[in-house]
Coordinates of C-alpha atoms and ligand atoms in Angstrom, one line a residue:
M1094 CA 33.5 -44.3 6.9
P1095 CA 31.9 -47.4 8.3
P1096 CA 29.9 -46.8 11.5
T1097 CA 31.9 -47.4 14.7
R1098 CA 31.1 -50.7 16.4
P1099 CA 29.7 -50.4 19.9
R1100 CA 32.5 -51.3 22.3
V1101 CA 31.5 -53.9 24.9
V1102 CA 33.6 -55.2 27.7
L1103 CA 32.7 -58.8 28.6
G1104 CA 33.7 -59.6 32.1
V1105 CA 33.8 -63.3 32.8
A1106 CA 33.9 -64.5 36.4
G1107 CA 34.9 -68.0 37.6
G1108 CA 31.8 -70.2 37.4
I1109 CA 31.1 -73.2 35.3
A1110 CA 28.8 -71.1 33.1
A1111 CA 31.9 -69.4 31.8
Y1112 CA 31.7 -71.8 28.9
K1113 CA 28.3 -70.1 27.9
A1114 CA 30.0 -66.7 27.8
V1115 CA 31.9 -68.0 24.8
E1116 CA 28.6 -68.2 23.0
L1117 CA 27.6 -64.7 24.3
L1118 CA 30.9 -63.4 22.9
R1119 CA 30.1 -65.0 19.6
Q1120 CA 26.6 -63.5 19.5
L1121 CA 27.9 -60.0 20.2
T1122 CA 30.8 -60.1 17.7
E1123 CA 28.5 -61.5 15.0
T1124 CA 26.0 -58.7 15.6
G1125 CA 28.7 -56.0 15.1
H1126 CA 30.0 -55.4 18.6
D1127 CA 33.7 -54.9 19.3
V1128 CA 34.1 -57.0 22.4
R1129 CA 37.1 -57.0 24.8
V1130 CA 37.0 -60.0 27.2
V1131 CA 38.3 -59.5 30.8
P1132 CA 38.2 -62.8 32.6
T1133 CA 39.1 -63.4 36.2
A1134 CA 41.8 -65.9 37.2
A1135 CA 39.1 -68.3 38.2
A1136 CA 37.3 -67.9 34.8
L1137 CA 40.6 -68.8 33.1
E1138 CA 40.5 -72.2 35.0
F1139 CA 37.3 -72.9 33.1
V1140 CA 38.0 -71.4 29.7
G1141 CA 41.5 -70.5 28.6
A1142 CA 42.8 -67.1 27.4
P1143 CA 43.4 -68.3 23.8
T1144 CA 39.6 -68.9 23.4
W1145 CA 38.7 -65.4 24.5
A1146 CA 41.6 -63.8 22.5
A1147 CA 40.9 -65.7 19.3
L1148 CA 37.1 -65.1 19.3
S1149 CA 37.4 -61.4 20.3
G1150 CA 40.4 -60.4 18.4
H1151 CA 41.9 -58.8 21.5
P1152 CA 44.3 -60.0 24.2
A1153 CA 42.6 -61.5 27.2
T1154 CA 44.1 -61.5 30.6
D1155 CA 43.0 -61.2 34.2
S1156 CA 46.1 -59.3 35.3
P1157 CA 46.5 -55.6 35.6
W1158 CA 50.2 -56.2 35.4
A1159 CA 50.2 -57.0 31.7
D1160 CA 51.0 -54.1 29.3
V1161 CA 51.2 -51.7 32.3
D1162 CA 52.5 -48.9 30.0
E1163 CA 48.9 -48.8 28.6
V1164 CA 47.3 -48.6 32.1
P1165 CA 44.8 -51.3 31.0
H1166 CA 42.4 -51.1 34.1
V1167 CA 41.7 -47.5 33.2
R1168 CA 41.9 -47.6 29.4
I1169 CA 39.6 -50.6 28.9
G1170 CA 36.9 -49.0 31.0
Q1171 CA 37.2 -45.6 29.5
G1172 CA 36.8 -46.9 26.0
A1173 CA 33.6 -49.0 26.8
D1174 CA 30.0 -48.3 25.7
L1175 CA 28.8 -51.1 28.0
L1176 CA 30.3 -53.6 30.4
V1177 CA 28.5 -57.0 30.9
V1178 CA 29.6 -59.5 33.4
A1179 CA 28.4 -63.0 32.5
P1180 CA 28.5 -65.1 34.5
A1181 CA 28.7 -62.9 37.6
T1182 CA 29.6 -65.1 40.6
A1183 CA 28.8 -64.4 44.2
D1184 CA 32.4 -63.6 44.8
L1185 CA 32.7 -61.2 41.9
M1186 CA 29.5 -59.3 43.0
A1187 CA 30.8 -59.2 46.5
R1188 CA 34.1 -57.7 45.4
A1189 CA 32.3 -55.2 43.1
A1190 CA 29.9 -54.2 45.8
H1191 CA 32.8 -53.4 48.1
G1192 CA 34.8 -51.5 45.5
L1193 CA 37.7 -53.9 45.6
A1194 CA 40.1 -53.7 42.7
D1195 CA 42.3 -56.7 43.1
D1196 CA 42.3 -57.8 39.4
L1197 CA 41.7 -56.4 36.0
L1198 CA 38.0 -56.9 36.0
T1199 CA 37.2 -55.4 39.3
G1200 CA 39.6 -52.5 38.5
T1201 CA 37.8 -51.9 35.3
L1202 CA 34.4 -52.0 37.1
L1203 CA 35.6 -49.1 39.1
T1204 CA 36.7 -47.0 36.1
V1205 CA 33.8 -47.5 33.7
R1206 CA 31.2 -44.7 33.4
C1207 CA 29.1 -46.7 30.9
P1208 CA 26.1 -48.9 31.8
V1209 CA 27.0 -52.1 33.6
V1210 CA 24.9 -55.3 33.3
M1211 CA 25.5 -58.4 35.4
A1212 CA 24.1 -61.8 34.7
P1213 CA 24.6 -63.8 37.9
A1214 CA 25.0 -67.6 37.9
M1215 CA 25.5 -69.8 40.9
H1216 CA 23.9 -72.4 43.1
T1217 CA 20.5 -71.4 44.5
E1218 CA 21.9 -71.4 48.1
M1219 CA 24.6 -69.0 47.1
W1220 CA 22.1 -66.7 45.3
E1221 CA 19.7 -66.7 48.2
H1222 CA 22.4 -66.1 50.9
P1223 CA 21.8 -62.8 52.6
A1224 CA 25.3 -61.7 51.8
T1225 CA 24.7 -62.1 48.1
Q1226 CA 21.3 -60.5 48.2
A1227 CA 22.8 -57.5 50.1
N1228 CA 25.5 -57.2 47.5
V1229 CA 23.0 -57.4 44.7
A1230 CA 20.9 -54.7 46.3
T1231 CA 24.0 -52.5 46.7
L1232 CA 24.9 -52.9 43.1
R1233 CA 21.3 -52.3 41.9
A1234 CA 21.1 -49.1 44.1
R1235 CA 24.2 -47.9 42.3
G1236 CA 22.5 -48.3 38.9
V1237 CA 23.9 -51.7 37.9
L1238 CA 21.4 -53.8 36.0
V1239 CA 21.7 -57.1 37.8
L1240 CA 19.5 -59.7 36.0
E1241 CA 17.6 -62.3 37.9
P1242 CA 19.1 -65.7 37.3
A1243 CA 17.0 -68.3 35.3
V1244 CA 15.4 -71.3 37.0
G1245 CA 16.6 -74.7 35.7
R1246 CA 19.3 -77.3 35.7
L1247 CA 22.4 -76.2 37.7
T1248 CA 25.8 -77.9 37.8
G1249 CA 25.4 -81.6 38.5
A1250 CA 22.0 -83.2 39.0
D1251 CA 20.2 -80.4 40.9
S1252 CA 18.1 -77.6 39.5
G1253 CA 16.7 -74.4 40.9
K1254 CA 17.2 -70.6 40.6
G1255 CA 20.7 -69.7 39.7
R1256 CA 21.2 -70.7 36.1
L1257 CA 22.8 -68.3 33.6
P1258 CA 20.1 -67.1 31.1
D1259 CA 20.4 -68.2 27.5
P1260 CA 23.4 -66.3 26.0
E1261 CA 21.3 -65.1 23.1
Q1262 CA 18.8 -63.6 25.5
I1263 CA 21.7 -61.9 27.5
A1264 CA 22.8 -60.5 24.1
H1265 CA 19.3 -59.1 23.6
V1266 CA 19.5 -57.2 27.0
V1267 CA 23.0 -55.8 26.0
R1268 CA 21.5 -54.6 22.7
R1269 CA 18.5 -53.0 24.4
V1270 CA 20.6 -51.2 27.0
L1271 CA 23.0 -50.0 24.2
A1272 CA 20.0 -48.9 22.1
R1273 CA 18.8 -46.7 25.0
G1274 CA 22.3 -45.1 25.1
G1275 CA 22.9 -45.2 28.8
L1276 CA 19.5 -43.8 29.8
P1277 CA 18.8 -44.4 33.5
L1278 CA 17.0 -47.6 34.6
D1279 CA 13.6 -45.8 34.8
L1280 CA 11.7 -49.0 35.8
A1281 CA 14.1 -49.9 38.6
G1282 CA 12.1 -50.9 41.7
R1283 CA 9.0 -51.5 39.6
R1284 CA 7.3 -54.8 39.2
V1285 CA 5.5 -55.4 35.9
V1286 CA 3.5 -58.2 34.4
V1287 CA 3.3 -58.9 30.7
S1288 CA 1.2 -61.4 28.9
A1289 CA 2.2 -62.7 25.5
G1290 CA 1.2 -65.1 22.7
G1291 CA -2.0 -66.7 21.5
T1292 CA -3.9 -69.0 23.8
R1293 CA -4.9 -72.5 22.6
E1294 CA -8.3 -73.8 23.5
H1295 CA -8.1 -77.6 23.2
L1296 CA -10.9 -79.6 21.6
D1297 CA -9.1 -82.9 22.3
P1298 CA -5.5 -83.9 22.9
V1299 CA -4.4 -83.1 19.4
R1300 CA -6.6 -80.2 18.2
Y1301 CA -7.2 -76.7 19.4
L1302 CA -8.7 -73.4 18.5
G1303 CA -6.0 -70.8 18.2
N1304 CA -4.9 -67.6 16.6
R1305 CA -1.9 -66.2 14.7
S1306 CA -0.2 -64.3 17.6
S1307 CA 3.4 -65.3 17.8
G1308 CA 4.2 -63.8 21.2
R1309 CA 7.0 -61.7 19.8
Q1310 CA 5.6 -58.4 20.8
G1311 CA 4.9 -59.5 24.3
H1312 CA 8.4 -61.1 24.7
A1313 CA 9.9 -57.8 23.3
L1314 CA 7.9 -55.9 26.0
A1315 CA 9.3 -58.2 28.7
R1316 CA 12.8 -57.8 27.4
A1317 CA 12.6 -54.1 27.2
A1318 CA 11.2 -53.9 30.8
V1319 CA 14.1 -56.0 32.1
A1320 CA 16.6 -53.7 30.3
R1321 CA 15.0 -50.7 32.0
G1322 CA 15.5 -52.3 35.5
A1323 CA 12.0 -53.7 36.2
E1324 CA 11.2 -57.0 37.9
V1325 CA 9.2 -58.7 35.2
V1326 CA 6.7 -61.6 35.2
L1327 CA 6.0 -62.8 31.7
V1328 CA 2.9 -65.0 31.4
T1329 CA 3.4 -66.5 27.9
A1330 CA 1.3 -68.8 25.7
S1331 CA 4.2 -68.6 23.1
G1332 CA 6.9 -71.2 22.8
L1333 CA 9.5 -68.4 22.3
P1334 CA 12.7 -68.6 24.5
A1335 CA 12.5 -67.1 28.0
P1336 CA 13.8 -63.6 28.0
A1337 CA 16.9 -63.1 30.3
G1338 CA 16.0 -61.8 33.7
A1339 CA 12.2 -62.3 33.5
D1340 CA 10.2 -64.7 35.7
V1341 CA 8.5 -66.8 33.0
V1342 CA 5.2 -68.6 33.5
R1343 CA 4.2 -70.8 30.6
V1344 CA 0.5 -71.2 29.9
V1345 CA -1.7 -72.8 27.2
S1346 CA -5.3 -71.8 27.5
A1347 CA -7.1 -68.6 28.3
E1348 CA -8.1 -70.1 31.7
D1349 CA -4.4 -70.9 32.5
L1350 CA -3.4 -67.4 31.4
R1351 CA -6.2 -65.8 33.5
A1352 CA -5.0 -67.7 36.6
A1353 CA -1.4 -66.8 36.1
V1354 CA -2.1 -63.1 35.4
H1355 CA -4.3 -62.7 38.4
A1356 CA -1.7 -64.5 40.6
A1357 CA 1.0 -62.0 39.5
A1358 CA -1.0 -58.7 39.1
P1359 CA -1.8 -57.7 42.7
G1360 CA 0.6 -55.1 43.8
A1361 CA 2.3 -54.9 40.3
D1362 CA 3.0 -51.3 39.1
A1363 CA 1.8 -52.2 35.5
V1364 CA 0.2 -55.0 33.6
V1365 CA 0.5 -55.1 29.9
M1366 CA -1.9 -57.5 28.2
A1367 CA -0.2 -58.2 24.9
A1368 CA -1.6 -61.8 24.7
A1369 CA -4.2 -62.7 22.1
V1370 CA -6.7 -64.3 24.5
A1371 CA -9.3 -66.5 22.8
D1372 CA -12.8 -65.1 23.4
Y1373 CA -14.3 -68.6 23.4
R1374 CA -13.4 -72.1 24.4
P1375 CA -15.0 -75.4 23.6
V1376 CA -17.6 -76.4 26.2
E1377 CA -16.1 -79.8 26.4
R1378 CA -12.5 -81.0 26.0
L1379 CA -12.4 -84.6 25.0
D1380 CA -9.7 -86.8 26.6
H1381 CA -9.4 -88.8 23.5
K1382 CA -9.0 -87.8 19.8
R1383 CA -12.3 -86.9 18.3
K1384 CA -12.9 -89.3 15.3
R1385 CA -14.4 -88.3 12.0
G1386 CA -18.1 -88.3 12.5
D1387 CA -18.0 -88.1 16.3
G1388 CA -20.6 -85.5 17.3
G1389 CA -21.1 -84.1 13.8
R1390 CA -19.6 -80.9 12.7
T1391 CA -20.7 -78.6 15.5
V1392 CA -18.4 -77.5 18.3
E1393 CA -20.2 -75.8 21.2
L1394 CA -18.4 -72.9 22.6
V1395 CA -18.6 -70.9 25.8
E1396 CA -17.3 -67.4 26.3
N1397 CA -14.0 -66.8 28.2
P1398 CA -13.8 -64.2 30.9
D1399 CA -12.3 -60.9 29.8
V1400 CA -9.0 -60.8 31.8
L1401 CA -8.3 -57.2 31.1
A1402 CA -11.7 -56.1 32.2
E1403 CA -11.3 -58.1 35.4
L1404 CA -7.9 -56.4 36.0
V1405 CA -9.6 -53.0 35.5
A1406 CA -12.2 -53.9 38.0
A1407 CA -9.6 -55.1 40.6
R1408 CA -6.9 -52.6 40.0
S1409 CA -4.9 -51.2 42.9
P1410 CA -4.4 -47.4 43.1
G1411 CA -1.7 -46.2 40.7
Q1412 CA -1.5 -49.4 38.8
V1413 CA -1.2 -48.8 35.0
L1414 CA -3.1 -51.2 32.8
V1415 CA -2.3 -51.6 29.1
G1416 CA -4.3 -53.4 26.5
F1417 CA -3.5 -54.4 22.9
A1418 CA -5.9 -54.4 20.0
A1419 CA -5.1 -56.0 16.7
E1420 CA -7.7 -54.6 14.3
T1421 CA -8.4 -54.8 10.6
G1422 CA -11.0 -52.1 10.2
D1423 CA -14.2 -52.9 8.3
A1424 CA -17.0 -51.2 6.4
G1425 CA -18.4 -49.8 9.7
A1426 CA -15.3 -48.3 11.3
S1427 CA -11.6 -47.7 10.8
V1428 CA -8.9 -49.3 12.8
L1429 CA -8.6 -46.3 15.1
E1430 CA -12.3 -46.0 15.5
H1431 CA -12.5 -49.6 16.7
G1432 CA -9.5 -48.8 19.0
R1433 CA -11.2 -45.8 20.6
A1434 CA -14.4 -47.8 21.2
K1435 CA -12.4 -50.6 22.7
L1436 CA -10.4 -48.4 25.0
A1437 CA -13.7 -46.9 26.3
R1438 CA -15.2 -50.4 26.7
K1439 CA -12.2 -51.9 28.4
G1440 CA -11.4 -49.0 30.8
C1441 CA -7.6 -49.5 30.7
D1442 CA -5.1 -46.6 30.7
L1443 CA -3.5 -47.3 27.4
L1444 CA -4.5 -49.3 24.3
V1445 CA -1.9 -50.2 21.7
V1446 CA -3.8 -50.4 18.5
N1447 CA -2.2 -52.0 15.5
E1448 CA -3.5 -52.9 12.1
V1449 CA -3.1 -56.5 11.2
G1450 CA -3.7 -58.3 8.0
G1451 CA -3.0 -61.5 6.1
E1452 CA 0.2 -63.0 4.8
G1453 CA 2.8 -60.4 3.9
H1454 CA 1.2 -57.6 5.9
P1455 CA 4.1 -55.5 7.3
T1456 CA 2.8 -55.3 10.9
G1457 CA 1.6 -57.6 13.6
F1458 CA 1.8 -61.3 14.2
E1459 CA 4.9 -63.3 13.0
G1460 CA 7.0 -60.4 11.7
D1461 CA 9.9 -58.7 13.4
D1462 CA 8.4 -55.2 12.8
N1463 CA 5.3 -53.4 14.1
A1464 CA 3.7 -50.0 14.0
A1465 CA 0.9 -48.8 16.2
V1466 CA -1.0 -45.9 17.6
V1467 CA -1.2 -45.9 21.4
L1468 CA -4.4 -44.4 22.7
G1469 CA -4.5 -43.0 26.2
A1470 CA -7.6 -42.8 28.4
D1471 CA -6.6 -39.1 28.9
G1472 CA -7.3 -38.6 25.1
S1473 CA -3.7 -38.8 24.0
E1474 CA -2.7 -40.5 20.8
T1475 CA 0.9 -41.5 20.2
A1476 CA 1.8 -42.8 16.8
V1477 CA 4.8 -45.2 16.8
P1478 CA 6.1 -45.6 13.2
L1479 CA 7.0 -48.9 11.6
G1480 CA 10.1 -50.2 13.4
S1481 CA 11.2 -53.2 15.4
K1482 CA 8.9 -54.8 18.0
D1483 CA 11.7 -53.8 20.5
A1484 CA 11.3 -50.2 19.5
L1485 CA 7.5 -50.3 20.0
A1486 CA 8.0 -52.0 23.3
D1487 CA 10.2 -49.1 24.5
A1488 CA 7.6 -46.6 23.2
V1489 CA 5.0 -48.4 25.3
W1490 CA 7.2 -48.4 28.5
D1491 CA 7.9 -44.7 27.9
L1492 CA 4.2 -44.0 28.1
V1493 CA 3.8 -46.4 31.1
A1494 CA 6.8 -44.8 33.0
A1495 CA 5.3 -41.3 32.4
R1496 CA 2.1 -42.6 34.2
L1497 CA 3.7 -44.3 37.1
Ligands
CTP2415 N1 -8.3 -59.7 26.5 C1 -8.4 -60.3 27.7 N2 -9.3 -61.3 27.9 C2 -10.0 -61.8 26.9 C3 -9.9 -61.2 25.6 C4 -9.0 -60.2 25.4 O1 -7.7 -59.8 28.6 N3 -10.8 -62.8 27.1 C5 -7.4 -58.5 26.3 C6 -6.3 -58.8 25.3 O2 -5.1 -59.3 25.9 C7 -6.0 -57.4 24.8 C8 -7.4 -56.7 24.9 O3 -8.1 -57.5 25.8 O4 -5.1 -56.6 25.6 C9 -8.1 -56.6 23.6 O5 -8.2 -57.9 23.0 P1 -9.3 -58.1 21.9 O6 -9.3 -59.6 21.5 O7 -8.9 -57.2 20.8 O8 -10.6 -57.7 22.6 P2 -12.0 -58.2 22.5 O9 -12.7 -57.6 23.7 O10 -12.1 -59.6 22.4 O11 -12.6 -57.4 21.2 P3 -13.0 -58.0 19.8 O12 -14.5 -57.9 19.9 O13 -12.4 -57.0 18.8 O14 -12.5 -59.4 19.7

């Protein structure tokens, strides 16, 4: 028998971002989810029922009065593994927070027992209004995963906070929440900082010293923390798309990364340094392209500060600090021996040690998969077998959550 497809209810409220929910629907059906769309009447002003019905393979109506013999506002909710509302408007969240049930979507929101994710989208003023913020707080207190909106272009010429995150990134959150099978949001109320990617140390406007870190593991960590309810700051040197719900700070060099991490770390419950920070930078960055023969073949380097060591020195009580160590092992010591020595040297709580290699190596860098051993300052050793970077991310947060 083929495995049953996860059943997702996609609620669509009446905002201009409803058109992006079409792409979210597509993403979810393409990755094996059985999606039933429940639009509001206002959503149907933006995107018509035939679009939702054709792409989902199910009827799409806002009315609890259609097919009454099937009691749709109860049946749709009872059959769902997850309900995601995207976009969630200020009005929809107000109605949900107050338990109104004046259409099929709000009725369904009252009957579901599965995890509920909301991706708000609205103008900055509406998002920041105390009424909206109070409704968001109520929904979060009841266990709804309300994502922070993205910052960027809004309807019309203005921009600010309130944009719907990229549909593909919302689909990632849906998959991560489903993968945890309705487990509680154990990082709700926590603020975490994650660094990701390989820094670039510029020699001149066109050349830099860099490394092979893709940023995928760090972005997976940010995504996983969002899906567990945390407020997430992602400081990334990678060009990967911004994970839904995370506050993303883009950086280039180790110095930029250091400044952004130190700005975000005070008061954070955990900081995970997944970034591959360059140990050295050129003494001088030329403002013009270095020509062949300019200054010979030697580049003078200066050491970068160790950000993780600085975090350890400045840590607030109870803050959990996590380092990463990509190791190859050598004649003198194995991967794990290097890891244990590094954990002692750095003084962090957890060190995620993974073996990396060149092209075709199954773990680390550009691939989708990773395996690691997480060493604890308390002497613990947790082996995480080869699996997705998302799975390793959840294993790291399990260990962090246990220490918080
Ligand atoms: N790290 C950091 N600042 C640096 C270098 C590294 O915060 N300037 C952090 C990384 O983000 C990672 C951990 O320290 O979490 C280990 O990084 P790694 O490059 O393996 O450490 P190094 O001390 O540079 O050790 P090695 O001698 O093996 O390069």
